[in-house]
mmCIF file of C-alpha atoms in Angstrom:
data_model
loop_
_atom_site.group_PDB
_atom_site.id
_atom_site.type_symbol
_atom_site.label_atom_id
_atom_site.label_comp_id
_atom_site.label_asym_id
_atom_site.label_seq_id
_atom_site.Cartn_x
_atom_site.Cartn_y
_atom_site.Cartn_z
ATOM 1 C CA UNK A 1 -9.976 2.219 3.236
ATOM 2 C CA UNK A 2 -10.170 -1.252 4.743
ATOM 3 C CA UNK A 3 -12.605 -3.415 6.674
ATOM 4 C CA UNK A 4 -11.820 -3.739 10.400
ATOM 5 C CA UNK A 5 -12.715 -7.142 11.797
ATOM 6 C CA UNK A 6 -14.401 -7.582 15.151
ATOM 7 C CA UNK A 7 -13.799 -10.786 17.121
ATOM 8 C CA UNK A 8 -16.651 -13.143 16.352
ATOM 9 C CA UNK A 9 -17.280 -16.772 17.246
ATOM 10 C CA UNK A 10 -18.657 -17.664 13.858
ATOM 11 C CA UNK A 11 -17.367 -17.796 10.334
ATOM 12 C CA UNK A 12 -16.896 -14.231 9.047
ATOM 13 C CA UNK A 13 -17.047 -13.441 5.383
ATOM 14 C CA UNK A 14 -15.986 -9.946 4.363
ATOM 15 C CA UNK A 15 -16.113 -8.306 0.996
ATOM 16 C CA UNK A 16 -12.846 -6.456 0.890
ATOM 17 C CA UNK A 17 -12.342 -3.263 -1.012
ATOM 18 C CA UNK A 18 -9.874 -3.581 -3.850
ATOM 19 C CA UNK A 19 -7.078 -1.044 -3.719
ATOM 20 C CA UNK A 20 -6.182 -2.072 -7.247
ATOM 21 C CA UNK A 21 -6.659 -5.176 -9.338
ATOM 22 C CA UNK A 22 -3.913 -7.000 -7.442
ATOM 23 C CA UNK A 23 -4.566 -6.160 -3.763
ATOM 24 C CA UNK A 24 -7.228 -6.628 -1.062
ATOM 25 C CA UNK A 25 -7.071 -5.497 2.570
ATOM 26 C CA UNK A 26 -7.991 -7.290 5.795
ATOM 27 C CA UNK A 27 -7.811 -5.127 8.937
ATOM 28 C CA UNK A 28 -7.194 -6.182 12.540
ATOM 29 C CA UNK A 29 -8.309 -4.204 15.582
ATOM 30 C CA UNK A 30 -4.898 -4.471 17.257
ATOM 31 C CA UNK A 31 -1.290 -3.971 16.247
ATOM 32 C CA UNK A 32 0.383 -7.031 14.766
ATOM 33 C CA UNK A 33 3.731 -8.297 13.516
ATOM 34 C CA UNK A 34 3.365 -12.094 13.101
ATOM 35 C CA UNK A 35 2.176 -13.755 9.882
ATOM 36 C CA UNK A 36 2.658 -17.238 8.435
ATOM 37 C CA UNK A 37 1.016 -19.343 5.702
ATOM 38 C CA UNK A 38 -0.905 -22.396 6.863
ATOM 39 C CA UNK A 39 1.733 -24.737 5.474
ATOM 40 C CA UNK A 40 -0.094 -27.973 6.169
ATOM 41 C CA UNK A 41 -3.069 -26.839 4.066
ATOM 42 C CA UNK A 42 -2.832 -28.068 0.478
ATOM 43 C CA UNK A 43 -6.040 -26.763 -1.140
ATOM 44 C CA UNK A 44 -6.978 -23.309 0.144
ATOM 45 C CA UNK A 45 -5.006 -20.051 0.384
ATOM 46 C CA UNK A 46 -4.799 -19.590 4.165
ATOM 47 C CA UNK A 47 -2.684 -17.472 6.511
ATOM 48 C CA UNK A 48 -2.350 -17.121 10.282
ATOM 49 C CA UNK A 49 -1.935 -13.635 11.794
ATOM 50 C CA UNK A 50 -1.322 -12.842 15.467
ATOM 51 C CA UNK A 51 -1.602 -9.520 17.292
ATOM 52 C CA UNK A 52 1.121 -7.764 19.270
ATOM 53 C CA UNK A 53 -0.743 -5.679 21.835
ATOM 54 C CA UNK A 54 -0.141 -4.894 25.508
ATOM 55 C CA UNK A 55 -3.867 -5.323 26.097
ATOM 56 C CA UNK A 56 -4.787 -8.394 28.168
ATOM 57 C CA UNK A 57 -6.116 -10.416 25.241
ATOM 58 C CA UNK A 58 -4.331 -10.940 21.954
ATOM 59 C CA UNK A 59 -5.784 -12.750 18.959
ATOM 60 C CA UNK A 60 -4.830 -15.288 16.311
ATOM 61 C CA UNK A 61 -6.718 -14.961 13.022
ATOM 62 C CA UNK A 62 -6.923 -17.784 10.499
ATOM 63 C CA UNK A 63 -7.947 -16.223 7.196
ATOM 64 C CA UNK A 64 -8.891 -17.993 3.978
ATOM 65 C CA UNK A 65 -8.792 -16.035 0.740
ATOM 66 C CA UNK A 66 -11.451 -16.802 -1.862
ATOM 67 C CA UNK A 67 -10.019 -15.444 -5.090
ATOM 68 C CA UNK A 68 -13.087 -15.878 -7.299
ATOM 69 C CA UNK A 69 -15.445 -14.116 -4.856
ATOM 70 C CA UNK A 70 -12.896 -11.548 -3.697
ATOM 71 C CA UNK A 71 -13.696 -12.406 -0.056
ATOM 72 C CA UNK A 72 -11.941 -13.582 3.074
ATOM 73 C CA UNK A 73 -13.321 -16.020 5.625
ATOM 74 C CA UNK A 74 -11.936 -15.545 9.111
ATOM 75 C CA UNK A 75 -11.697 -17.634 12.291
ATOM 76 C CA UNK A 76 -10.582 -15.795 15.421
ATOM 77 C CA UNK A 77 -8.906 -17.439 18.436
ATOM 78 C CA UNK A 78 -7.743 -15.998 21.738
ATOM 79 C CA UNK A 79 -4.002 -15.816 22.490
ATOM 80 C CA UNK A 80 -4.139 -15.166 26.229
ATOM 81 C CA UNK A 81 -0.448 -15.854 26.937
ATOM 82 C CA UNK A 82 0.881 -12.479 25.780
ATOM 83 C CA UNK A 83 1.687 -10.315 22.756
ATOM 84 C CA UNK A 84 2.910 -12.436 19.831
ATOM 85 C CA UNK A 85 6.246 -11.709 18.155
ATOM 86 C CA UNK A 86 6.566 -14.724 15.829
ATOM 87 C CA UNK A 87 4.331 -17.408 14.321
ATOM 88 C CA UNK A 88 5.247 -20.580 12.472
ATOM 89 C CA UNK A 89 2.878 -23.226 11.154
ATOM 90 C CA UNK A 90 3.687 -26.918 10.921
ATOM 91 C CA UNK A 91 4.237 -28.292 7.389
ATOM 92 C CA UNK A 92 3.111 -31.769 8.526
ATOM 93 C CA UNK A 93 -0.065 -30.811 10.413
ATOM 94 C CA UNK A 94 -2.344 -28.007 9.225
ATOM 95 C CA UNK A 95 -3.804 -27.672 12.729
ATOM 96 C CA UNK A 96 -0.495 -27.111 14.564
ATOM 97 C CA UNK A 97 0.969 -23.646 15.164
ATOM 98 C CA UNK A 98 3.945 -22.335 17.181
ATOM 99 C CA UNK A 99 3.968 -18.874 18.717
ATOM 100 C CA UNK A 100 6.643 -16.785 20.435
ATOM 101 C CA UNK A 101 5.277 -14.271 22.924
ATOM 102 C CA UNK A 102 6.214 -11.993 25.822
ATOM 103 C CA UNK A 103 5.239 -12.785 29.393
ATOM 104 C CA UNK A 104 5.711 -10.635 32.509
ATOM 105 C CA UNK A 105 7.240 -12.271 35.578
ATOM 106 C CA UNK A 106 7.498 -9.681 38.289
ATOM 107 C CA UNK A 107 9.664 -6.881 36.959
ATOM 108 C CA UNK A 108 11.140 -9.157 34.305
ATOM 109 C CA UNK A 109 9.856 -9.635 30.748
ATOM 110 C CA UNK A 110 10.559 -13.066 29.267
ATOM 111 C CA UNK A 111 9.956 -14.306 25.734
ATOM 112 C CA UNK A 112 8.517 -17.814 25.706
ATOM 113 C CA UNK A 113 6.868 -20.162 23.223
ATOM 114 C CA UNK A 114 3.898 -22.475 22.942
ATOM 115 C CA UNK A 115 2.285 -24.905 20.524
ATOM 116 C CA UNK A 116 -1.382 -24.403 19.639
ATOM 117 C CA UNK A 117 -3.621 -27.064 18.085
ATOM 118 C CA UNK A 118 -6.720 -25.999 16.167
ATOM 119 C CA UNK A 119 -9.971 -27.862 16.844
ATOM 120 C CA UNK A 120 -11.087 -30.410 14.282
ATOM 121 C CA UNK A 121 -14.391 -28.591 13.870
ATOM 122 C CA UNK A 122 -13.872 -24.969 12.822
ATOM 123 C CA UNK A 123 -17.630 -24.386 12.482
ATOM 124 C CA UNK A 124 -19.124 -25.186 15.907
ATOM 125 C CA UNK A 125 -22.650 -24.301 16.965
ATOM 126 C CA UNK A 126 -22.406 -20.671 18.215
ATOM 127 C CA UNK A 127 -24.760 -21.465 21.088
ATOM 128 C CA UNK A 128 -22.290 -24.009 22.471
ATOM 129 C CA UNK A 129 -19.382 -21.579 22.608
ATOM 130 C CA UNK A 130 -18.433 -20.180 26.010
ATOM 131 C CA UNK A 131 -16.559 -17.187 24.597
ATOM 132 C CA UNK A 132 -16.507 -14.830 21.644
ATOM 133 C CA UNK A 133 -13.442 -16.747 20.402
ATOM 134 C CA UNK A 134 -13.144 -20.214 18.944
ATOM 135 C CA UNK A 135 -11.475 -22.595 21.412
ATOM 136 C CA UNK A 136 -8.103 -24.257 20.880
ATOM 137 C CA UNK A 137 -8.065 -28.025 21.110
ATOM 138 C CA UNK A 138 -4.757 -27.902 22.975
ATOM 139 C CA UNK A 139 -2.204 -25.347 24.178
ATOM 140 C CA UNK A 140 1.239 -26.655 25.144
ATOM 141 C CA UNK A 141 3.703 -24.187 26.684
ATOM 142 C CA UNK A 142 7.251 -25.260 25.825
ATOM 143 C CA UNK A 143 9.726 -25.481 28.692
ATOM 144 C CA UNK A 144 12.543 -23.182 27.590
ATOM 145 C CA UNK A 145 13.417 -21.331 30.811
ATOM 146 C CA UNK A 146 16.506 -23.475 31.388
ATOM 147 C CA UNK A 147 17.808 -22.457 27.958
ATOM 148 C CA UNK A 148 17.443 -18.702 28.294
ATOM 149 C CA UNK A 149 15.154 -15.719 28.722
ATOM 150 C CA UNK A 150 14.334 -14.712 25.154
ATOM 151 C CA UNK A 151 13.056 -17.203 22.610
ATOM 152 C CA UNK A 152 13.435 -15.875 19.059
ATOM 153 C CA UNK A 153 11.694 -18.565 17.030
ATOM 154 C CA UNK A 154 10.380 -22.142 17.066
ATOM 155 C CA UNK A 155 11.089 -23.865 13.745
ATOM 156 C CA UNK A 156 9.393 -27.075 12.588
ATOM 157 C CA UNK A 157 11.721 -29.537 10.873
ATOM 158 C CA UNK A 158 10.920 -29.755 7.130
ATOM 159 C CA UNK A 159 10.707 -33.577 7.074
ATOM 160 C CA UNK A 160 10.649 -34.875 10.679
ATOM 161 C CA UNK A 161 7.216 -34.168 12.120
ATOM 162 C CA UNK A 162 8.227 -34.553 15.791
ATOM 163 C CA UNK A 163 11.372 -32.389 15.629
ATOM 164 C CA UNK A 164 11.522 -28.693 16.556
ATOM 165 C CA UNK A 165 14.384 -26.225 16.770
ATOM 166 C CA UNK A 166 14.275 -23.487 19.396
ATOM 167 C CA UNK A 167 16.457 -20.383 19.040
ATOM 168 C CA UNK A 168 16.831 -18.778 22.473
ATOM 169 C CA UNK A 169 19.417 -16.209 23.550
ATOM 170 C CA UNK A 170 22.784 -17.508 22.265
ATOM 171 C CA UNK A 171 21.679 -21.144 21.862
ATOM 172 C CA UNK A 172 19.972 -23.409 19.353
ATOM 173 C CA UNK A 173 18.230 -26.400 20.911
ATOM 174 C CA UNK A 174 16.644 -29.319 19.072
ATOM 175 C CA UNK A 175 13.512 -30.686 20.716
ATOM 176 C CA UNK A 176 12.214 -34.202 20.071
ATOM 177 C CA UNK A 177 8.549 -34.063 20.999
ATOM 178 C CA UNK A 178 8.048 -37.836 20.859
ATOM 179 C CA UNK A 179 10.824 -38.347 23.430
ATOM 180 C CA UNK A 180 10.206 -35.123 25.384
ATOM 181 C CA UNK A 181 13.924 -34.392 25.027
ATOM 182 C CA UNK A 182 15.857 -31.164 24.387
ATOM 183 C CA UNK A 183 19.450 -31.001 23.210
ATOM 184 C CA UNK A 184 21.553 -27.858 22.708
ATOM 185 C CA UNK A 185 23.319 -28.169 19.344
ATOM 186 C CA UNK A 186 24.808 -24.702 18.894
ATOM 187 C CA UNK A 187 25.946 -21.877 21.096
ATOM 188 C CA UNK A 188 27.558 -18.547 20.303
ATOM 189 C CA UNK A 189 30.445 -18.061 22.753
ATOM 190 C CA UNK A 190 30.575 -14.948 24.878
ATOM 191 C CA UNK A 191 32.741 -12.141 23.582
ATOM 192 C CA UNK A 192 34.794 -9.763 25.673
ATOM 193 C CA UNK A 193 36.097 -10.819 29.052
ATOM 194 C CA UNK A 194 37.035 -14.394 29.882
ATOM 195 C CA UNK A 195 34.433 -14.369 32.636
ATOM 196 C CA UNK A 196 31.785 -14.403 29.904
ATOM 197 C CA UNK A 197 29.679 -11.583 31.259
ATOM 198 C CA UNK A 198 26.132 -11.892 29.986
ATOM 199 C CA UNK A 199 26.112 -8.355 28.665
ATOM 200 C CA UNK A 200 28.865 -9.305 26.201
ATOM 201 C CA UNK A 201 27.059 -12.374 24.885
ATOM 202 C CA UNK A 202 25.930 -12.069 21.269
ATOM 203 C CA UNK A 203 22.444 -13.497 20.925
ATOM 204 C CA UNK A 204 21.038 -15.093 17.818
ATOM 205 C CA UNK A 205 18.592 -12.940 15.849
ATOM 206 C CA UNK A 206 16.675 -15.864 14.346
ATOM 207 C CA UNK A 207 17.231 -19.205 12.616
ATOM 208 C CA UNK A 208 15.808 -21.636 10.101
ATOM 209 C CA UNK A 209 16.242 -25.246 9.007
ATOM 210 C CA UNK A 210 18.054 -25.790 5.712
ATOM 211 C CA UNK A 211 15.862 -27.364 3.034
ATOM 212 C CA UNK A 212 18.889 -29.335 1.887
ATOM 213 C CA UNK A 213 21.752 -31.281 3.525
ATOM 214 C CA UNK A 214 19.307 -34.113 4.378
ATOM 215 C CA UNK A 215 17.719 -31.879 7.008
ATOM 216 C CA UNK A 216 20.810 -31.963 9.238
ATOM 217 C CA UNK A 217 21.762 -28.283 9.067
ATOM 218 C CA UNK A 218 20.259 -25.384 10.955
ATOM 219 C CA UNK A 219 21.037 -21.816 9.846
ATOM 220 C CA UNK A 220 21.419 -18.971 12.334
ATOM 221 C CA UNK A 221 21.807 -15.208 12.232
ATOM 222 C CA UNK A 222 23.629 -13.105 14.789
ATOM 223 C CA UNK A 223 24.709 -9.518 14.367
ATOM 224 C CA UNK A 224 25.807 -9.241 10.715
ATOM 225 C CA UNK A 225 26.822 -12.891 10.377
ATOM 226 C CA UNK A 226 25.285 -16.152 9.192
ATOM 227 C CA UNK A 227 26.321 -19.591 10.494
ATOM 228 C CA UNK A 228 25.175 -23.131 9.711
ATOM 229 C CA UNK A 229 25.360 -25.893 12.311
ATOM 230 C CA UNK A 230 25.217 -29.652 11.764
ATOM 231 C CA UNK A 231 22.762 -30.792 14.433
ATOM 232 C CA UNK A 232 24.366 -34.273 14.585
ATOM 233 C CA UNK A 233 27.690 -32.811 15.740
ATOM 234 C CA UNK A 234 27.252 -30.561 18.758
ATOM 235 C CA UNK A 235 28.978 -27.195 18.485
ATOM 236 C CA UNK A 236 30.255 -27.924 14.963
ATOM 237 C CA UNK A 237 29.833 -24.967 12.602
ATOM 238 C CA UNK A 238 29.450 -26.468 9.122
ATOM 239 C CA UNK A 239 30.030 -23.169 7.306
ATOM 240 C CA UNK A 240 29.594 -19.465 7.871
ATOM 241 C CA UNK A 241 29.371 -16.108 6.116
ATOM 242 C CA UNK A 242 30.993 -13.318 8.094
ATOM 243 C CA UNK A 243 29.736 -9.775 7.600
ATOM 244 C CA UNK A 244 26.933 -10.864 5.293
ATOM 245 C CA UNK A 245 25.565 -7.351 5.848
ATOM 246 C CA UNK A 246 27.156 -4.163 7.082
ATOM 247 C CA UNK A 247 24.557 -4.011 9.852
ATOM 248 C CA UNK A 248 22.333 -6.576 11.571
ATOM 249 C CA UNK A 249 20.899 -9.395 9.434
ATOM 250 C CA UNK A 250 17.153 -9.572 10.107
ATOM 251 C CA UNK A 251 15.930 -12.528 8.060
ATOM 252 C CA UNK A 252 16.939 -15.372 5.758
ATOM 253 C CA UNK A 253 15.313 -17.947 3.507
ATOM 254 C CA UNK A 254 16.611 -21.006 1.661
ATOM 255 C CA UNK A 255 15.976 -21.538 -2.030
ATOM 256 C CA UNK A 256 13.979 -24.804 -1.913
ATOM 257 C CA UNK A 257 14.825 -25.594 -5.542
ATOM 258 C CA UNK A 258 18.548 -24.859 -5.672
ATOM 259 C CA UNK A 259 21.192 -26.377 -3.440
ATOM 260 C CA UNK A 260 23.355 -24.049 -1.364
ATOM 261 C CA UNK A 261 21.477 -20.842 -2.270
ATOM 262 C CA UNK A 262 19.887 -18.615 0.372
ATOM 263 C CA UNK A 263 18.726 -15.017 0.645
ATOM 264 C CA UNK A 264 19.292 -12.548 3.485
ATOM 265 C CA UNK A 265 17.962 -9.098 4.346
ATOM 266 C CA UNK A 266 19.425 -6.635 6.798
ATOM 267 C CA UNK A 267 19.405 -3.235 8.426
ATOM 268 C CA UNK A 268 21.574 -1.880 5.618
ATOM 269 C CA UNK A 269 18.547 -2.136 3.298
ATOM 270 C CA UNK A 270 20.142 -4.825 1.120
ATOM 271 C CA UNK A 271 18.663 -8.070 -0.178
ATOM 272 C CA UNK A 272 21.464 -10.547 -0.929
ATOM 273 C CA UNK A 273 21.555 -14.058 -2.389
ATOM 274 C CA UNK A 274 24.459 -16.268 -1.310
ATOM 275 C CA UNK A 275 25.981 -19.521 -2.463
ATOM 276 C CA UNK A 276 27.280 -21.075 0.765
ATOM 277 C CA UNK A 277 30.156 -22.665 -1.187
ATOM 278 C CA UNK A 278 31.391 -19.161 -2.086
ATOM 279 C CA UNK A 279 30.886 -17.143 1.107
ATOM 280 C CA UNK A 280 33.144 -14.188 0.299
ATOM 281 C CA UNK A 281 30.614 -12.305 -1.834
ATOM 282 C CA UNK A 282 26.916 -12.572 -2.702
ATOM 283 C CA UNK A 283 25.944 -13.898 -6.133
ATOM 284 C CA UNK A 284 23.118 -11.332 -6.339
ATOM 285 C CA UNK A 285 22.202 -8.183 -4.438
ATOM 286 C CA UNK A 286 19.767 -5.276 -4.532
ATOM 287 C CA UNK A 287 19.396 -2.170 -2.360
ATOM 288 C CA UNK A 288 15.936 -0.957 -3.327
ATOM 289 C CA UNK A 289 14.653 -0.553 0.257
ATOM 290 C CA UNK A 290 15.354 2.704 2.093
ATOM 291 C CA UNK A 291 15.228 1.226 5.614
ATOM 292 C CA UNK A 292 15.662 -2.075 7.478
ATOM 293 C CA UNK A 293 14.630 -5.245 5.618
ATOM 294 C CA UNK A 294 12.550 -7.407 7.972
ATOM 295 C CA UNK A 295 11.463 -10.240 5.702
ATOM 296 C CA UNK A 296 12.839 -12.014 2.609
ATOM 297 C CA UNK A 297 11.237 -14.992 0.842
ATOM 298 C CA UNK A 298 11.865 -17.079 -2.260
ATOM 299 C CA UNK A 299 8.806 -18.092 -4.255
ATOM 300 C CA UNK A 300 8.782 -21.858 -3.760
ATOM 301 C CA UNK A 301 7.356 -22.529 -7.237
ATOM 302 C CA UNK A 302 9.265 -19.904 -9.257
ATOM 303 C CA UNK A 303 12.367 -19.071 -7.255
ATOM 304 C CA UNK A 304 13.400 -16.315 -9.652
ATOM 305 C CA UNK A 305 10.767 -14.262 -7.758
ATOM 306 C CA UNK A 306 11.590 -12.831 -4.318
ATOM 307 C CA UNK A 307 9.475 -10.929 -1.793
ATOM 308 C CA UNK A 308 10.959 -8.484 0.681
ATOM 309 C CA UNK A 309 9.371 -6.177 3.236
ATOM 310 C CA UNK A 310 10.786 -3.290 5.202
ATOM 311 C CA UNK A 311 10.151 -0.565 7.729
ATOM 312 C CA UNK A 312 10.117 1.794 4.739
ATOM 313 C CA UNK A 313 6.424 0.665 4.537
ATOM 314 C CA UNK A 314 6.982 -1.139 1.230
ATOM 315 C CA UNK A 315 6.827 -4.684 -0.125
ATOM 316 C CA UNK A 316 9.037 -5.309 -3.136
ATOM 317 C CA UNK A 317 8.805 -7.996 -5.799
ATOM 318 C CA UNK A 318 12.274 -8.651 -7.208
ATOM 319 C CA UNK A 319 13.526 -10.970 -9.941
ATOM 320 C CA UNK A 320 16.816 -12.847 -9.557
ATOM 321 C CA UNK A 321 16.412 -15.072 -12.580
ATOM 322 C CA UNK A 322 20.106 -15.179 -13.418
ATOM 323 C CA UNK A 323 20.879 -17.141 -10.224
ATOM 324 C CA UNK A 324 17.638 -19.141 -9.942
ATOM 325 C CA UNK A 325 17.028 -22.836 -10.505
ATOM 326 C CA UNK A 326 15.017 -21.842 -13.565
ATOM 327 C CA UNK A 327 18.266 -20.707 -15.208
ATOM 328 C CA UNK A 328 19.542 -24.267 -14.921
ATOM 329 C CA UNK A 329 16.308 -25.690 -16.310
ATOM 330 C CA UNK A 330 16.331 -23.305 -19.250
ATOM 331 C CA UNK A 331 19.980 -24.020 -20.041
ATOM 332 C CA UNK A 332 19.304 -27.748 -19.973
ATOM 333 C CA UNK A 333 16.178 -27.546 -22.082
ATOM 334 C CA UNK A 334 17.938 -25.472 -24.702
ATOM 335 C CA UNK A 335 20.190 -28.460 -25.266
ATOM 336 C CA UNK A 336 19.329 -30.487 -28.363
ATOM 337 C CA UNK A 337 19.204 -33.690 -26.306
ATOM 338 C CA UNK A 338 15.887 -32.639 -24.755
ATOM 339 C CA UNK A 339 12.553 -33.483 -26.342
ATOM 340 C CA UNK A 340 10.109 -30.946 -27.647
ATOM 341 C CA UNK A 341 7.597 -31.811 -24.903
ATOM 342 C CA UNK A 342 10.065 -30.860 -22.188
ATOM 343 C CA UNK A 343 10.895 -27.636 -23.992
ATOM 344 C CA UNK A 344 7.226 -26.655 -24.043
ATOM 345 C CA UNK A 345 7.037 -27.010 -20.226
ATOM 346 C CA UNK A 346 9.913 -24.703 -19.415
ATOM 347 C CA UNK A 347 9.366 -21.369 -17.691
ATOM 348 C CA UNK A 348 10.769 -18.138 -19.039
ATOM 349 C CA UNK A 349 13.130 -15.925 -17.094
ATOM 350 C CA UNK A 350 12.315 -12.316 -16.364
ATOM 351 C CA UNK A 351 15.123 -9.729 -16.394
ATOM 352 C CA UNK A 352 16.937 -9.271 -13.083
ATOM 353 C CA UNK A 353 15.918 -6.325 -10.914
ATOM 354 C CA UNK A 354 12.978 -4.712 -9.175
ATOM 355 C CA UNK A 355 9.690 -5.739 -10.788
ATOM 356 C CA UNK A 356 7.046 -4.085 -8.627
ATOM 357 C CA UNK A 357 6.695 -1.891 -5.550
ATOM 358 C CA UNK A 358 3.624 -2.468 -3.356
ATOM 359 C CA UNK A 359 3.205 0.696 -1.288
ATOM 360 C CA UNK A 360 -0.301 0.360 0.171
ATOM 361 C CA UNK A 361 0.970 -0.017 3.743
ATOM 362 C CA UNK A 362 1.253 3.013 6.007
ATOM 363 C CA UNK A 363 3.443 1.460 8.739
ATOM 364 C CA UNK A 364 6.483 -0.826 9.006
ATOM 365 C CA UNK A 365 5.909 -4.089 7.117
ATOM 366 C CA UNK A 366 7.305 -6.835 9.322
ATOM 367 C CA UNK A 367 6.178 -9.854 7.290
ATOM 368 C CA UNK A 368 5.578 -10.800 3.672
ATOM 369 C CA UNK A 369 4.776 -14.426 2.876
ATOM 370 C CA UNK A 370 3.968 -16.349 -0.283
ATOM 371 C CA UNK A 371 0.962 -18.634 -0.302
ATOM 372 C CA UNK A 372 2.074 -22.252 -0.165
ATOM 373 C CA UNK A 373 -0.836 -23.214 -2.444
ATOM 374 C CA UNK A 374 -0.954 -20.555 -5.189
ATOM 375 C CA UNK A 375 2.419 -19.324 -6.512
ATOM 376 C CA UNK A 376 0.985 -15.966 -7.588
ATOM 377 C CA UNK A 377 -0.562 -14.876 -4.251
ATOM 378 C CA UNK A 378 1.141 -13.427 -1.181
ATOM 379 C CA UNK A 379 0.204 -11.627 2.028
ATOM 380 C CA UNK A 380 1.945 -8.816 3.878
ATOM 381 C CA UNK A 381 1.427 -7.445 7.386
ATOM 382 C CA UNK A 382 2.226 -3.998 8.775
ATOM 383 C CA UNK A 383 2.409 -3.032 12.433
ATOM 384 C CA UNK A 384 -0.899 -1.137 12.339
ATOM 385 C CA UNK A 385 -2.732 -4.463 11.813
ATOM 386 C CA UNK A 386 -3.240 -4.105 8.070
ATOM 387 C CA UNK A 387 -2.987 -7.365 6.112
ATOM 388 C CA UNK A 388 -2.825 -6.964 2.341
ATOM 389 C CA UNK A 389 -3.390 -9.961 0.093
ATOM 390 C CA UNK A 390 -1.710 -9.297 -3.239
ATOM 391 C CA UNK A 391 -1.031 -10.983 -6.539
ATOM 392 C CA UNK A 392 1.939 -11.028 -8.845
ATOM 393 C CA UNK A 393 0.986 -8.636 -11.679
ATOM 394 C CA UNK A 394 -0.416 -10.477 -14.669
ATOM 395 C CA UNK A 395 2.234 -9.264 -17.092
ATOM 396 C CA UNK A 396 4.966 -11.023 -15.085
ATOM 397 C CA UNK A 397 2.869 -14.120 -14.473
ATOM 398 C CA UNK A 398 2.140 -14.543 -18.178
ATOM 399 C CA UNK A 399 5.743 -13.865 -19.168
ATOM 400 C CA UNK A 400 6.863 -16.691 -16.895
ATOM 401 C CA UNK A 401 4.308 -19.342 -17.802
ATOM 402 C CA UNK A 402 3.767 -18.642 -21.525
#
């Protein structure tokens, strides 16, 4: 059904079997739940995947999809620190990657984080390698123990290349790598007794930088709620959406092309788009998943398209054209004040609703990510180590661009 990949120290090129005209499979030997595009790469369709195994050695795969040949080239690195729960790649440096992983300390299991730097030469002489894996140029374990026991994510700032945000337990800390400084900018107060017993503390689920607000806002999820913090004003909540979902909110994403719009997915199976200026009700929602929604993403080129993945083993392609930035563009271009040239460049809107169900996975799909290079390609990862590289069906692609 798919091609399992063995760890090799050289470039691997695999002809992948097509499940249909829009999907190819890349298989890992171990279980996995971390996937991210290589954001700093501007030419090739590349993704990082990391394994989540209790075996002593975990792996990080850098895969490059060659659309014309229908092949994938793979580089495999060792992740010896522990099983990986989250990956993020740096938008300013294609060689920089952040991982969140478990580590055992006595009877205690901690979740920590590290920064990994790829070597400049990804094609070394195999005879010079000391291991079956390609070596990292640098591994930097981040000092987060003073902040808490369970790191949820490390987020690179969208415009400041030396700034990181760390979500750990009930805190958000901003790290300035150039100054080697860490500053807590947000903290969820303990609920329950005034003594603030740790068992009553509500921890953040995850977080993400806002693409807007001049890069000063950081968005957080905890329980069923969403909160935005201004990192210049410690402890100041800029705005919030209470009970965004009836159950836990698992993921969020900002619309990069439309101010104040973001999407959330939760354990209630809903995908919801919000305007943070009108927090009482979503401006768009769908409930096409039958189990928890683990991942939601706007297409950065055509934000009427959304990806979502779930533990119902499905990836869904949904259209929310009525609330997308492309609605604004179309409305403006329909105005008689615009020239014919501008009108010819506009993109058409698809009807709102579910466009396509991708059901080739056989286990929970924890991640689905758009390529940052090609707007019509995305990758999804299920817990059994199956990575599926898919394309937006041609009928929708052509309806949008022609």
